[in-house]
Coordinates of C-alpha atoms in Angstrom, one line a residue:
X1 CA 2.9 30.7 -4.5
X2 CA 1.4 27.7 -2.0
X3 CA 1.4 23.8 -3.1
X4 CA -0.9 22.0 -2.0
X5 CA 0.4 17.6 -1.5
X6 CA -1.3 15.2 -3.1
X7 CA -1.9 11.6 -2.2
X8 CA -1.8 8.2 -3.5
X9 CA -5.3 6.7 -2.9
X10 CA -6.7 3.0 -2.6
X11 CA -10.1 1.8 -5.1
X12 CA -12.0 -0.8 -4.9
X13 CA -9.5 -3.2 -8.1
X14 CA -12.3 -3.7 -10.9
X15 CA -11.0 -6.9 -11.8
X16 CA -12.2 -8.6 -8.6
X17 CA -14.8 -6.3 -7.1
X18 CA -12.8 -5.2 -3.6
X19 CA -13.4 -9.6 -2.6
X20 CA -9.5 -9.7 -4.0
X21 CA -10.4 -13.2 -5.5
X22 CA -11.4 -14.6 -8.9
X23 CA -12.5 -17.6 -10.6
X24 CA -10.1 -19.4 -11.8
X25 CA -10.9 -21.8 -15.4
X26 CA -8.1 -24.1 -17.4
X27 CA -5.9 -22.1 -20.0
X28 CA -8.4 -23.0 -22.4
X29 CA -11.1 -22.9 -20.0
X30 CA -13.0 -26.0 -20.5
X31 CA -12.8 -26.8 -16.2
X32 CA -12.8 -24.3 -12.7
X33 CA -10.0 -24.8 -10.9
X34 CA -11.3 -22.9 -7.7
X35 CA -11.4 -19.4 -6.6
X36 CA -7.6 -17.6 -7.1
X37 CA -5.4 -14.6 -6.0
X38 CA -7.1 -11.6 -7.8
X39 CA -3.8 -10.5 -10.0
X40 CA -3.8 -7.5 -10.1
X41 CA -4.6 -6.8 -6.7
X42 CA -2.8 -9.0 -5.0
X43 CA -5.5 -10.3 -3.8
X44 CA -5.6 -7.0 -1.5
X45 CA -9.1 -6.3 -3.4
X46 CA -8.4 -2.8 -3.4
X47 CA -5.4 -0.4 -5.9
X48 CA -3.8 2.7 -6.4
X49 CA -4.4 5.7 -7.9
X50 CA -1.2 7.9 -7.8
X51 CA -1.2 11.9 -7.3
X52 CA -1.3 12.3 -11.6
X53 CA -4.0 9.4 -11.7
X54 CA -1.7 6.2 -12.4
X55 CA -2.6 3.6 -11.2
X56 CA -0.7 0.6 -8.9
X57 CA -0.7 -2.6 -6.9
X58 CA 0.6 -0.7 -4.4
X59 CA 2.3 3.4 -3.6
X60 CA 5.1 2.6 -6.3
X61 CA 4.6 -0.2 -7.0
X62 CA 3.7 -3.0 -9.8
X63 CA 1.8 -0.2 -11.9
X64 CA -1.7 -1.6 -13.5
X65 CA -2.7 1.6 -15.7
X66 CA -4.2 5.1 -15.3
X67 CA -7.3 6.8 -14.9
X68 CA -8.4 8.5 -17.4
X69 CA -11.2 11.2 -15.7
X70 CA -7.8 12.1 -13.7
X71 CA -5.6 13.2 -16.8

């Protein structure tokens, strides 16, 4: 039996479109604060997909959900 080693793969962060920054607003949304670092990818512009489809900020890091296509 041969086993194929699966790896973590980087994908573009959908929250910031791969830019690493997002718009920041006040809590009530009434005023624009300027650019802010994306919380989903920690400003890197990418998130990581595990071999089983889980999404994380970095391999083994804080998980951000799952990829339904991999299920």
